Coordinates of C-alpha atoms in Angstrom, one line a residue:
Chain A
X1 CA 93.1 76.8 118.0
X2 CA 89.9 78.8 116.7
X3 CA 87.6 77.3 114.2
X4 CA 84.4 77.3 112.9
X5 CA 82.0 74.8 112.0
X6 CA 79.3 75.5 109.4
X7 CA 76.9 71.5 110.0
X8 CA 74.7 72.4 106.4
X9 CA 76.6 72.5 103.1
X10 CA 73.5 73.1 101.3
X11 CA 70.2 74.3 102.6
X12 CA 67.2 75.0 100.4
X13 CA 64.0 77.1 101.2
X14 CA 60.7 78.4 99.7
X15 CA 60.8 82.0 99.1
X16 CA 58.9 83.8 102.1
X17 CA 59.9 80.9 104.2
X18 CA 62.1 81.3 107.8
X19 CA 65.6 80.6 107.4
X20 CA 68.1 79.8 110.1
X21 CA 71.9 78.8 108.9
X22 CA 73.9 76.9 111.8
X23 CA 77.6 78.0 113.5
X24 CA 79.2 76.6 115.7
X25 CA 82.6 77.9 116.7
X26 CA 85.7 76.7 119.0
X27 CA 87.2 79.6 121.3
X28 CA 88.2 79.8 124.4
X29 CA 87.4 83.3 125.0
X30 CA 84.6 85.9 124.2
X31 CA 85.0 85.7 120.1
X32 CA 84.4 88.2 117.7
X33 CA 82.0 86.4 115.3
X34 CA 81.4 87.4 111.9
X35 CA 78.9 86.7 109.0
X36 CA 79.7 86.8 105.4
X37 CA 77.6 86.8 102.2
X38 CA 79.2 85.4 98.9
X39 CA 77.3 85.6 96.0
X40 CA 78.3 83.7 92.4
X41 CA 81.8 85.5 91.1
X42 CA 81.6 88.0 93.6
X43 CA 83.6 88.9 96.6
X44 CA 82.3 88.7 100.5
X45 CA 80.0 90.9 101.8
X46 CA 79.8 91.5 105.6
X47 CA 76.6 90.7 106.6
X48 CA 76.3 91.0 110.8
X49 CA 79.5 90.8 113.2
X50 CA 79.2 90.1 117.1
X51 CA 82.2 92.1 119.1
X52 CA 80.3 92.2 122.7
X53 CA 77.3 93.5 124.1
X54 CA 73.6 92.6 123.1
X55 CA 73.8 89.1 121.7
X56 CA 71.2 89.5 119.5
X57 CA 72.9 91.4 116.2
X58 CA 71.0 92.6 113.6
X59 CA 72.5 93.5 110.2
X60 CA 72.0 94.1 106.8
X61 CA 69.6 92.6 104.2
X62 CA 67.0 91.9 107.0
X63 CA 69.4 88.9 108.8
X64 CA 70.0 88.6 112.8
X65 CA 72.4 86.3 114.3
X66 CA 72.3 85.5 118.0
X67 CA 75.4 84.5 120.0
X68 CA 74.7 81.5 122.6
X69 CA 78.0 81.2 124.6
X70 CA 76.8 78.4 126.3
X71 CA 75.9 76.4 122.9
X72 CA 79.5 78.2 121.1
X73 CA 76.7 78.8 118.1
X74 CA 76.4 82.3 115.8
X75 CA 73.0 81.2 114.2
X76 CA 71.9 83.3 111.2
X77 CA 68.4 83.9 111.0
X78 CA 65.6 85.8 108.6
X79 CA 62.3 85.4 109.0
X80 CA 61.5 85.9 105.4
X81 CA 63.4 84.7 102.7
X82 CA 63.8 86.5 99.4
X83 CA 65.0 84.8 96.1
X84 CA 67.8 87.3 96.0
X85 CA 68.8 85.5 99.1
X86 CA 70.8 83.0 97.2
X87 CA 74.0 82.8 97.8
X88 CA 76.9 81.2 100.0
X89 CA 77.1 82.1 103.6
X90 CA 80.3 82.1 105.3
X91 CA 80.6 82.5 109.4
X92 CA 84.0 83.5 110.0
X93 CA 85.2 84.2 113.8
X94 CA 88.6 86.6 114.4
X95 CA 91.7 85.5 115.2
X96 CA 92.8 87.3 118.5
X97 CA 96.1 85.7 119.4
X98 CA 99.5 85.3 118.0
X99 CA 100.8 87.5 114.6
X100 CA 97.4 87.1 112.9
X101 CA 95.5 89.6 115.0
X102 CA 92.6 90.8 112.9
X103 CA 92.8 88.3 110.9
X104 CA 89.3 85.9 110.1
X105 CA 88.7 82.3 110.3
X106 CA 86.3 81.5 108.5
X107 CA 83.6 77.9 108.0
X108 CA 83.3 75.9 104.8
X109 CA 79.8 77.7 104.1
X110 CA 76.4 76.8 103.4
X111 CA 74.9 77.5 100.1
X112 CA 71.5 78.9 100.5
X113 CA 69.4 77.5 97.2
X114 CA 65.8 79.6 97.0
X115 CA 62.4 77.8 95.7
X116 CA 59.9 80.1 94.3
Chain B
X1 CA 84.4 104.9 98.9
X2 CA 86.3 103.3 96.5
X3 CA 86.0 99.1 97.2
X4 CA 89.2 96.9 97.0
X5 CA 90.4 96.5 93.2
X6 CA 91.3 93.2 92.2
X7 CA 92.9 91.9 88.4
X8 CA 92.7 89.7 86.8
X9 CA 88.9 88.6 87.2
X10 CA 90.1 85.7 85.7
X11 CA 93.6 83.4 84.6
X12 CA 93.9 80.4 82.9
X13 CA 97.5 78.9 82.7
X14 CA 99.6 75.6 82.6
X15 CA 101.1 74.1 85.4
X16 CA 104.7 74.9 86.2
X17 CA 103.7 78.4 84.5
X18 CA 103.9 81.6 86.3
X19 CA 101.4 83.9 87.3
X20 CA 100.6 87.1 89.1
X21 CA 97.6 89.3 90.9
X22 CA 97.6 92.7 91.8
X23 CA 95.4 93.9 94.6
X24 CA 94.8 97.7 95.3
X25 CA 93.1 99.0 98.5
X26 CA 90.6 100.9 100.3
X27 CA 92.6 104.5 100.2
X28 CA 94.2 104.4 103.6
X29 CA 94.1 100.8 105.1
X30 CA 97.0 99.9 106.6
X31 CA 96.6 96.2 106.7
X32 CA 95.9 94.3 103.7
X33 CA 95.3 90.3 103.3
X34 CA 95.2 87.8 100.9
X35 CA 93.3 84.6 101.1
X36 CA 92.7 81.3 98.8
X37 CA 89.5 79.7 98.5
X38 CA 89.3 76.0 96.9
X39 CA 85.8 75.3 95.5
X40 CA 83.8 74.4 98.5
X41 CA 85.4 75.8 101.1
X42 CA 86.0 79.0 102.9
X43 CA 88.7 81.8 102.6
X44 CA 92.1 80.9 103.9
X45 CA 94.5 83.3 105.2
X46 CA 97.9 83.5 102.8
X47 CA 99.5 86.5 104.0
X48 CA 98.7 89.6 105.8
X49 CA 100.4 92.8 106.3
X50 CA 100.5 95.8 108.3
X51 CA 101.3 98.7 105.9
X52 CA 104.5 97.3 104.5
X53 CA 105.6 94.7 106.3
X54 CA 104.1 90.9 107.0
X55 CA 102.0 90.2 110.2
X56 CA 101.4 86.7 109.3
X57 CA 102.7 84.6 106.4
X58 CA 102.5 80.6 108.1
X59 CA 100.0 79.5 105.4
X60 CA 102.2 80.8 102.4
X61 CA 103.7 77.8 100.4
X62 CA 106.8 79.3 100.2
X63 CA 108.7 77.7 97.7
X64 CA 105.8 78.4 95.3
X65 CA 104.5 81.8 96.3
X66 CA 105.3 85.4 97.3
X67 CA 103.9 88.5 98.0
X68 CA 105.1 92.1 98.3
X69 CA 103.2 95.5 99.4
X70 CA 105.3 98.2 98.3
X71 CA 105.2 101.9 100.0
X72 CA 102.6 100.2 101.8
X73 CA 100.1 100.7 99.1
X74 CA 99.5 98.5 96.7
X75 CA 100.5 94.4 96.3
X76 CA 101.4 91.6 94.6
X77 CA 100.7 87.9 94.7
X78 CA 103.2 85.5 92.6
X79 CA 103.3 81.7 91.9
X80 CA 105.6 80.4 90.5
X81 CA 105.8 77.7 89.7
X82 CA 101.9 76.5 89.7
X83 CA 100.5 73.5 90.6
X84 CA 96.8 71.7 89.8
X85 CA 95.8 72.8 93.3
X86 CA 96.6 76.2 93.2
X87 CA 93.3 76.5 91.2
X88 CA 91.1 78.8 93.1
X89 CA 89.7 81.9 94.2
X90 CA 92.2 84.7 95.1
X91 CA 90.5 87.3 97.2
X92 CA 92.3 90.4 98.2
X93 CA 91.1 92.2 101.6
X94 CA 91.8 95.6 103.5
X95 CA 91.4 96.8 106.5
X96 CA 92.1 100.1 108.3
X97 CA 90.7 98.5 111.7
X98 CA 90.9 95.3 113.1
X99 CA 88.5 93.0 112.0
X100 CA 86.2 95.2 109.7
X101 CA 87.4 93.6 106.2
X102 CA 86.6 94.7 103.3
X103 CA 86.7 92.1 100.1
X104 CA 87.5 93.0 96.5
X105 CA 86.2 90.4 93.8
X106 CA 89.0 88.2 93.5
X107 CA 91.3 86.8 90.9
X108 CA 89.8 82.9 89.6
X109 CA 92.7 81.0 88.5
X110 CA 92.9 78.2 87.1
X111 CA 95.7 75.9 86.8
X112 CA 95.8 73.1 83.5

């Protein structure tokens, strides 16, 4: 079964500082991978997604993700963090087989905490 | 574009009360989901469908919940009756291809 493993609950940065969020995911084929932004009482917001091709993704808000079949991992990174960054990230990967095609699995998150 | 509409923001209710979201989409998505999500963890899928009927309804509690999209449009999440643990984040999502969802703000219930 697909599944998604998000290591850091919390992770805290200095503003301007690198950031790299972890995901590790359990497929047995090429997955679609996706990246999710949640911030307080709002909904999700779709960062990135990885269908095929390059595996280096850029997306929105300045983030990247690189997928590493080899590793199973869809790492968000930014080089520089902002304090608008905080938030919750969720790394969701898509459900391919069976009556739930198209629909997303998604990781526990990891709530991104900014210092100034 | 219009985003996914979602009410209530919010519900506060007893247990063994009833209760009921509405969710309206993205003009011309055909497949619309619902998903919980418990404080702390991510979305999970409740129901989806494909214009008006269900794709995928495995993680529906049954006895306690339903859902309907009528003419394909617009839907409907019921419990009834609710429990402690049906306190959560609602969220409502369309999509009119696979895999490119689009989130409304969700419904935050909680259950006393």
């Amino acid at each position: 079964a697909q599944s998604v493993t998000q290591p850091d609950i919390h992770i805290t940065v200095s503003e301007g500082a690198s950031l790299e969020l972890r995901c590790n995911y359990s497929y047995g084929a090429t997955p679609y991978l996706f990246w999710y932004v949640q911030s307080p009482g709002q909904g999700l917001q779709l960062l990135l997604k990885y269908f095929s091709g390059d595996t280096l993704v850029q997306g929105i808000k300045g983030f990247e993700a690189e997928f590493k079949r080899s590793q199973s991992s869809f790492n968000l990174r930014k080089p520089s963090v902002h304090w608008s960054d905080a938030a919750e990230y969720f790394c969701a990967v898509g459900a391919t087989s069976g009556g739930s095609q198209g629909n997303l699995i998604f990781g526990k998150g990891t709530k991104l905490s900014v210092k100034p | 574009e219009a985003g996914v509409a979602q009410s209530p923001r919010y519900k506060i209710i007893e247990k063994r009360q009833s209760v009921a979201f509405w969710c309206n989409p993205i003009s011309g998505h055909a497949t619309l989901y619902w998903y919980q999500q418990i404080l702390g963890q991510g979305p999970k899928l409740l129901i989806q469908f494909q214009n008006n009927g269900v794709v995928d309804d495995s993680q529906l509690p049954k006895d306690r919940f339903s859902a309907e999209r009528l003419k394909g449009v617009d839907s409907t999440l019921k419990i009834q009756p609710a429990k402690l643990e049906d306190s959560a984040v609602y969220l409502c999502a369309s999509s009119s291809t696979g895999f490119t969802l689009h989130f409304g703000n969700g419904t935050r219930l909680t259950v006393t």
